[in-house]
Short mmCIF file of C-alpha atoms and ligand atoms in Angstrom, two decimals:
data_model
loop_
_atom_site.label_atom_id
_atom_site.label_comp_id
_atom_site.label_asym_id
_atom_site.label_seq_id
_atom_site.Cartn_x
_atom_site.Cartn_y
_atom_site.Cartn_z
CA UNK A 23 24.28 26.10 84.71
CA UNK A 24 24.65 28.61 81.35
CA UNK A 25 24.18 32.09 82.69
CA UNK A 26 22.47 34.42 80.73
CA UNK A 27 24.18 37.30 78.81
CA UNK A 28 22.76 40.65 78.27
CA UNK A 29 23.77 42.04 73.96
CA UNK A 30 25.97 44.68 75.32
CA UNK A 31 27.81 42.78 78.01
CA UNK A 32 30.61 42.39 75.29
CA UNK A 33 30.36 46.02 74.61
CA UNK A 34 30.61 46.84 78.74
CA UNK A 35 33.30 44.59 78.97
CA UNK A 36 35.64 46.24 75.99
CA UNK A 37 34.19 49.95 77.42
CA UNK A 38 35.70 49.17 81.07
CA UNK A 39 38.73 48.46 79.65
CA UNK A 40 38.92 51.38 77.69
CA UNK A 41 39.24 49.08 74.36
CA UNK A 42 38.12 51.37 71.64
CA UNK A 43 38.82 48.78 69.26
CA UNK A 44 36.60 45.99 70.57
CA UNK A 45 34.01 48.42 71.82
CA UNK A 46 33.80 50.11 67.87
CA UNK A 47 33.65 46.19 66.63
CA UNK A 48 30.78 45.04 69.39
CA UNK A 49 29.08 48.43 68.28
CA UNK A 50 29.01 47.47 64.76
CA UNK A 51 27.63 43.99 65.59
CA UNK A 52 25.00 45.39 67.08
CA UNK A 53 23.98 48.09 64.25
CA UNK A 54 24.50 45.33 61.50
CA UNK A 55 21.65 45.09 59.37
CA UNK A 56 18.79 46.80 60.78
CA UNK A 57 18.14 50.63 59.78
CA UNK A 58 19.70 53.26 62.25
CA UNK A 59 16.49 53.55 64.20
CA UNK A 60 15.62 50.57 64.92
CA UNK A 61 19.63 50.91 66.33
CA UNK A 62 19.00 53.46 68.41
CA UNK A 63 15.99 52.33 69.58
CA UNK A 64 17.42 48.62 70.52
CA UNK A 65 20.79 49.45 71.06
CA UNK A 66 21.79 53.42 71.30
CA UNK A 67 19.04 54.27 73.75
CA UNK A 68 19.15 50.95 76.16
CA UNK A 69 22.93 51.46 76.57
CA UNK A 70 22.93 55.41 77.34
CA UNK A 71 20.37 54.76 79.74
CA UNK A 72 22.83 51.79 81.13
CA UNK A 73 25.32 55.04 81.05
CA UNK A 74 22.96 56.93 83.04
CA UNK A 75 22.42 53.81 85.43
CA UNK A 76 26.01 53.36 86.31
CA UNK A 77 26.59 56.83 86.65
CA UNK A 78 23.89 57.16 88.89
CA UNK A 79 25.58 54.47 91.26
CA UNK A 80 28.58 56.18 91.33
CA UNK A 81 30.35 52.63 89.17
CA UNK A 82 31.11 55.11 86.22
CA UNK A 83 33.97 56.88 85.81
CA UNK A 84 33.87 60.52 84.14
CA UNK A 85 36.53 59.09 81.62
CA UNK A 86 34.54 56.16 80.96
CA UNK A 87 31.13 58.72 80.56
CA UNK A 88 33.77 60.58 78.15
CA UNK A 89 34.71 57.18 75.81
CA UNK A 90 31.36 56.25 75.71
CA UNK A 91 29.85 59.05 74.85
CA UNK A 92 32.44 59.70 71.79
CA UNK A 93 32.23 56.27 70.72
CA UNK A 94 28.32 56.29 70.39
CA UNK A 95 28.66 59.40 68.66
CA UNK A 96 31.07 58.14 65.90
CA UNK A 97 29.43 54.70 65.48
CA UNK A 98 25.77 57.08 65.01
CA UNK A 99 28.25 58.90 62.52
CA UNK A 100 29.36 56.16 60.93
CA UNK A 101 26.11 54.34 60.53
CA UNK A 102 24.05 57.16 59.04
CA UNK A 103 27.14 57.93 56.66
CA UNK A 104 26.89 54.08 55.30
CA UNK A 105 22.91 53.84 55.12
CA UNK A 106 23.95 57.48 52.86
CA UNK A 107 21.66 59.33 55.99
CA UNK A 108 21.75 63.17 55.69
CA UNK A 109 21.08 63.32 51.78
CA UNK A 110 17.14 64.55 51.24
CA UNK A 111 16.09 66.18 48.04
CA UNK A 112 15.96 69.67 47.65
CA UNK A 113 12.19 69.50 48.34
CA UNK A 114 12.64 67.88 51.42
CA UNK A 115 11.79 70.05 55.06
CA UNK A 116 14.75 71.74 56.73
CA UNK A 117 14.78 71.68 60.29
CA UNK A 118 17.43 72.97 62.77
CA UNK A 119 18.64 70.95 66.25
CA UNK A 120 20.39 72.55 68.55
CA UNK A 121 20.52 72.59 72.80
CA UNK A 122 20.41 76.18 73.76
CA UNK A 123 23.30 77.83 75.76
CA UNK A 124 24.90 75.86 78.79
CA UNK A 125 22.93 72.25 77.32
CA UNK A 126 26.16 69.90 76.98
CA UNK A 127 23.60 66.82 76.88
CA UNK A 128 23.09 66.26 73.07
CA UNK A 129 23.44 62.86 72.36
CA UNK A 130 19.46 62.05 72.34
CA UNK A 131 19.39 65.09 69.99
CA UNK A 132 21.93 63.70 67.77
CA UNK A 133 19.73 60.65 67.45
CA UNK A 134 16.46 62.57 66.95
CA UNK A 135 18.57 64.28 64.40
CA UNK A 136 19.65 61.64 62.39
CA UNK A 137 16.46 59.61 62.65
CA UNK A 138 14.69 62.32 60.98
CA UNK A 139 17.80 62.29 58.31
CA UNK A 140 16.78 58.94 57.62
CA UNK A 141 13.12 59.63 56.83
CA UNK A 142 14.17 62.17 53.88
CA UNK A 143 14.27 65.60 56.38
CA UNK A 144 17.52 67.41 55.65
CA UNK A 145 18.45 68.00 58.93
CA UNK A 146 20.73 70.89 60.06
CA UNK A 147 22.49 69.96 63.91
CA UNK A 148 24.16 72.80 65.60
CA UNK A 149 24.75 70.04 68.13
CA UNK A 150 25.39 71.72 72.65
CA UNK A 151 25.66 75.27 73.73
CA UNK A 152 24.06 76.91 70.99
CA UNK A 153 22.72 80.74 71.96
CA UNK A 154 19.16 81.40 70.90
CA UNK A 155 20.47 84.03 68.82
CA UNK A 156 22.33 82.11 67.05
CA UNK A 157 20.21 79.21 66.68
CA UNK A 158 17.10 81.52 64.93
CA UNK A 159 20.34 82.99 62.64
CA UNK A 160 20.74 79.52 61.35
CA UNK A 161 17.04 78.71 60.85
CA UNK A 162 15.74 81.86 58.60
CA UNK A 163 19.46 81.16 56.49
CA UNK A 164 18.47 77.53 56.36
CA UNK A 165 14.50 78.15 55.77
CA UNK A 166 13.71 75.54 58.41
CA UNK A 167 10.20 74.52 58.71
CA UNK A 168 11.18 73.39 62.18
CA UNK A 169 13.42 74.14 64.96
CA UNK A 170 14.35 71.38 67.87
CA UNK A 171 15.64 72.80 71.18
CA UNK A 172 16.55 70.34 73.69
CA UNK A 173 17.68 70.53 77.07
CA UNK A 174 17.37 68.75 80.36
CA UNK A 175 16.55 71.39 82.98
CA UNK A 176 13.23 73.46 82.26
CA UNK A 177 15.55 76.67 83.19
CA UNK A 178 17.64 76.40 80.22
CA UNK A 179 14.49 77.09 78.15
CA UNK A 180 13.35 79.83 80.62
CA UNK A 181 16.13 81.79 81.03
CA UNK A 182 15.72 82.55 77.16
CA UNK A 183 12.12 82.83 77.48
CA UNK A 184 12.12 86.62 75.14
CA UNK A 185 14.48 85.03 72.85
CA UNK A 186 12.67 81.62 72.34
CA UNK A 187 9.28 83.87 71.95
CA UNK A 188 10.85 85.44 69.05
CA UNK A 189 11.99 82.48 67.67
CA UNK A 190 8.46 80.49 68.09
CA UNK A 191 6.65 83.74 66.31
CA UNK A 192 9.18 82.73 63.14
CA UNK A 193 8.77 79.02 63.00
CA UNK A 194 7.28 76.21 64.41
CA UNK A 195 9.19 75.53 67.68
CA UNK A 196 9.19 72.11 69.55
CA UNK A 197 11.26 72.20 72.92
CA UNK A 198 12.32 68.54 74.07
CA UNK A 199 14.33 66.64 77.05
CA UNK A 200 13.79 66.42 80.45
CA UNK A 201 13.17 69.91 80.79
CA UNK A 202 10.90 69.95 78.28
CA UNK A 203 7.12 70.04 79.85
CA UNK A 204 3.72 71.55 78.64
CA UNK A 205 4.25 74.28 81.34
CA UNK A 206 8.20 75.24 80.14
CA UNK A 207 6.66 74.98 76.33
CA UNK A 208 3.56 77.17 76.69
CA UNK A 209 5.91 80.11 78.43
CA UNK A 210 8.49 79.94 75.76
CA UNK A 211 5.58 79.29 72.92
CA UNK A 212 6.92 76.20 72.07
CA UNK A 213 5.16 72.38 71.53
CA UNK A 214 6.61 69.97 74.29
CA UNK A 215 7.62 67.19 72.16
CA UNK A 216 7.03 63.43 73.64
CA UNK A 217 10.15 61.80 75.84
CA UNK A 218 10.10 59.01 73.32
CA UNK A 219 12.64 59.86 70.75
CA UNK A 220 10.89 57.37 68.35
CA UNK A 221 7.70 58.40 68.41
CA UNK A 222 9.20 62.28 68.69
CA UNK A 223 10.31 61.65 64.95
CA UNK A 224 7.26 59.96 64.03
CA UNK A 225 5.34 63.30 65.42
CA UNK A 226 7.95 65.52 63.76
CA UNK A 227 7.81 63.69 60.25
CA UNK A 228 3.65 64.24 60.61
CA UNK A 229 3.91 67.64 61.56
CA UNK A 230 6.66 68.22 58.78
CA UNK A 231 3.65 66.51 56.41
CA UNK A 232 1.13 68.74 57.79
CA UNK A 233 3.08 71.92 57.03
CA UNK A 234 5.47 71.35 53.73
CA UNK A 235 3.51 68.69 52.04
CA UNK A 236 4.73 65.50 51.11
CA UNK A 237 8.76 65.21 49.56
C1 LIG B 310 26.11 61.53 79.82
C2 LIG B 310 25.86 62.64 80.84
C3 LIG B 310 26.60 63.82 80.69
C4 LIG B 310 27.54 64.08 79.52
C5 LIG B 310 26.69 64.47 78.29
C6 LIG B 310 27.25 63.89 77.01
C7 LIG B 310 26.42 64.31 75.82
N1 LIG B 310 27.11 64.85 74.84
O1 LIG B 310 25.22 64.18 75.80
C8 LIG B 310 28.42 65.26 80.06
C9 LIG B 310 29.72 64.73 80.64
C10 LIG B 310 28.76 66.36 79.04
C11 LIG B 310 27.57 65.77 81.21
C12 LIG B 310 27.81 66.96 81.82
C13 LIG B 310 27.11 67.42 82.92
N2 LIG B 310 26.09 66.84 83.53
CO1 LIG B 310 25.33 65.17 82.90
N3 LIG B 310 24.71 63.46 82.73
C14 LIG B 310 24.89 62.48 81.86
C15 LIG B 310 24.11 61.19 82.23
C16 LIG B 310 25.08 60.26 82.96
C17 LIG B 310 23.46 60.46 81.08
C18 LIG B 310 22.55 61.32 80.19
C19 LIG B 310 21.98 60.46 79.10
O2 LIG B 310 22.42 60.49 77.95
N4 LIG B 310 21.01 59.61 79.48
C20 LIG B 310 20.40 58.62 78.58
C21 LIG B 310 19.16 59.16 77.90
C22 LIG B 310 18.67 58.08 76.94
O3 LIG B 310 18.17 59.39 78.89
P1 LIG B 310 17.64 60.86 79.27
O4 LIG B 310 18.75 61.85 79.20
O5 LIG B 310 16.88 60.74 80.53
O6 LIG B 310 16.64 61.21 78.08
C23 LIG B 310 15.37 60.58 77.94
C24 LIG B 310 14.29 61.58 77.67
O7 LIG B 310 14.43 62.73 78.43
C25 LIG B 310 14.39 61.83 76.18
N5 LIG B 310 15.19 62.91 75.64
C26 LIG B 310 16.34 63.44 76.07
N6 LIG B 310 16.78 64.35 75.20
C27 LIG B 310 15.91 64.39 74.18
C28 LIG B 310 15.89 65.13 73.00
C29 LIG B 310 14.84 64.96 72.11
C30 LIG B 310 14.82 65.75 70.84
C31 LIG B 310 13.78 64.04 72.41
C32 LIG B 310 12.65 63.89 71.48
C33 LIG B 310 13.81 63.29 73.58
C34 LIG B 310 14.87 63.47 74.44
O8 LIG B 310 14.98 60.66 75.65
C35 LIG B 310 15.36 59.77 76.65
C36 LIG B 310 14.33 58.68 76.62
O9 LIG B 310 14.64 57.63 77.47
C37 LIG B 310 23.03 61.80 83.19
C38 LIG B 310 22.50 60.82 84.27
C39 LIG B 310 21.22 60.14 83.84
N7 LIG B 310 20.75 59.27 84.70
O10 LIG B 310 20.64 60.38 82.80
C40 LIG B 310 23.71 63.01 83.76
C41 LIG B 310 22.88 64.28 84.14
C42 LIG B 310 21.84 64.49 83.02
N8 LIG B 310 23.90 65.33 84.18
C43 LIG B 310 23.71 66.14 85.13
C44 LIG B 310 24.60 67.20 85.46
C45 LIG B 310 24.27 67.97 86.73
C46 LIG B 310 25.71 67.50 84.65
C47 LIG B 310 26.78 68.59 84.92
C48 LIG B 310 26.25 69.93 85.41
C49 LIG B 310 27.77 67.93 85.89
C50 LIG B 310 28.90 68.82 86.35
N9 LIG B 310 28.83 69.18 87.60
O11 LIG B 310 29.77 69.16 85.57
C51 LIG B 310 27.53 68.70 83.55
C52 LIG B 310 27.29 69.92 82.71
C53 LIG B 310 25.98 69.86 81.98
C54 LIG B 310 25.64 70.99 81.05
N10 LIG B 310 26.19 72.19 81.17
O12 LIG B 310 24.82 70.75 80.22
C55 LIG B 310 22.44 65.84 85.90
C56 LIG B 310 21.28 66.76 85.49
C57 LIG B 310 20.45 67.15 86.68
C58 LIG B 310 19.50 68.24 86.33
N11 LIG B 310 18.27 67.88 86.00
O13 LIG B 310 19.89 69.38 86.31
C59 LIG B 310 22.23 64.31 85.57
C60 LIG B 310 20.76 63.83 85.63
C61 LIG B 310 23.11 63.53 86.59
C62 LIG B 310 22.69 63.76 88.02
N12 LIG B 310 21.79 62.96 88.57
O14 LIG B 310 23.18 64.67 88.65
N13 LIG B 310 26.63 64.90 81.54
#
């Protein structure tokens, strides 16, 4: 009897063994022609939540967490660099990503990021750890008509509540993550942006609309 395979049983199998090479290879067969979010959508997001899966069982090693999480990162890289991702015209919305102070989780941000790169948006990613402070610095410099904060307790949006205020009086401000709810959001002044990080982009890119016009 044929047993079934899952698409990214070739890239667990190269990831347990720590086999950058195979695992960048399997990556790329998996990104090949289809547009970076239909990648993330079929193949980033599906294997980080396989991440999350294994890790939850305790069958994932921190290294392994470590390998994965750099490999996604430079294939994301990689892919939006080749599709020429990242280079709107001058017209185009700015808006700034960033986790806030003690977030370390970033790779769905990276994605919402670079999704939004590949509808036009010029997209400025501060990336984790990123104080308030600092994050509103970069948004008036950069003119952003947006500003993405994402973070996966509600208490790394609360214990900046002042500074977040501040920030939402400025620009529009859309908190996201699993901390993100429409209680966390209405304290900080923010809008809680959806959990899917497809349709967040698709809400983002209308909103973008709404407020710049079209570029
Ligand atoms: C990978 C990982 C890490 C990596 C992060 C790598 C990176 N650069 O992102 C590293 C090693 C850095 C890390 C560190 C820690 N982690 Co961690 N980590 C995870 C893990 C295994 C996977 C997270 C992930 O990517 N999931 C896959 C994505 C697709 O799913 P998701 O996160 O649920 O996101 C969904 C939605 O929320 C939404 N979403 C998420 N972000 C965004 C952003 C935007 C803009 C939008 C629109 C949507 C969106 O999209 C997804 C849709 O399916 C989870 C376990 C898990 N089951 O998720 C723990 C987990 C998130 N980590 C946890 C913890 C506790 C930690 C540490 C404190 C551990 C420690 N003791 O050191 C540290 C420090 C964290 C810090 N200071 O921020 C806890 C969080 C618990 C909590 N709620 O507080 C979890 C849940 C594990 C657990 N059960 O204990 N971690």
């Amino acid at each position: 009897m044929e047993i079934a395979t899952q698409p990214r049983d070739g890239l667990w199998a190269a990831v347990d063994s720590f086999d950058a090479e195979a695992a960048e290879l399997e990556l790329k067969r998996l990104f090949h022609g289809i547009p970076l979010s239909g990648a993330v959508a079929t193949v980033v997001l599906p294997f980080l939540r396989d991440v999350g899966d294994r890790w939850e069982r305790g069958v994932l090693s921190v290294a392994h967490e470590h390998f994965v999480s750099e490999l996604v990162r430079r294939q994301l890289v990689t892919a939006s660099s080749e599709r020429s991702i990242g280079t709107g015209q001058d017209t185009a919305p700015v808006v700034v990503l960033a986790c806030p102070a003690g977030e370390r989780h970033d790779m769905v941000l990276l994605c919402v990021a670079l999704m939004l790169g590949e509808r036009g948006v010029r997209v400025r990613y501060l990336g984790a750890d990123t104080p308030i402070g600092a994050i509103a610095t970069a948004a008036r410099a950069a003119r952003a008509a947006a500003v993405v904060v994402a973070g996966t307790r509600s208490t790394v949006f609360t214990s900046h509540t002042s500074a977040l205020l501040r920030l939402a009086d400025d620009r529009p401000l859309f908190i996201a993550g699993p901390g993100a709810d429409e209680r966390t959001a209405e304290e900080v002044g923010a809008m809680a942006l959806t959990d899917d990080p497809v349709r967040a982009v698709a809400v983002l890119v209308g909103e973008l609309a709404r407020v710049s016009g079209s570029w």
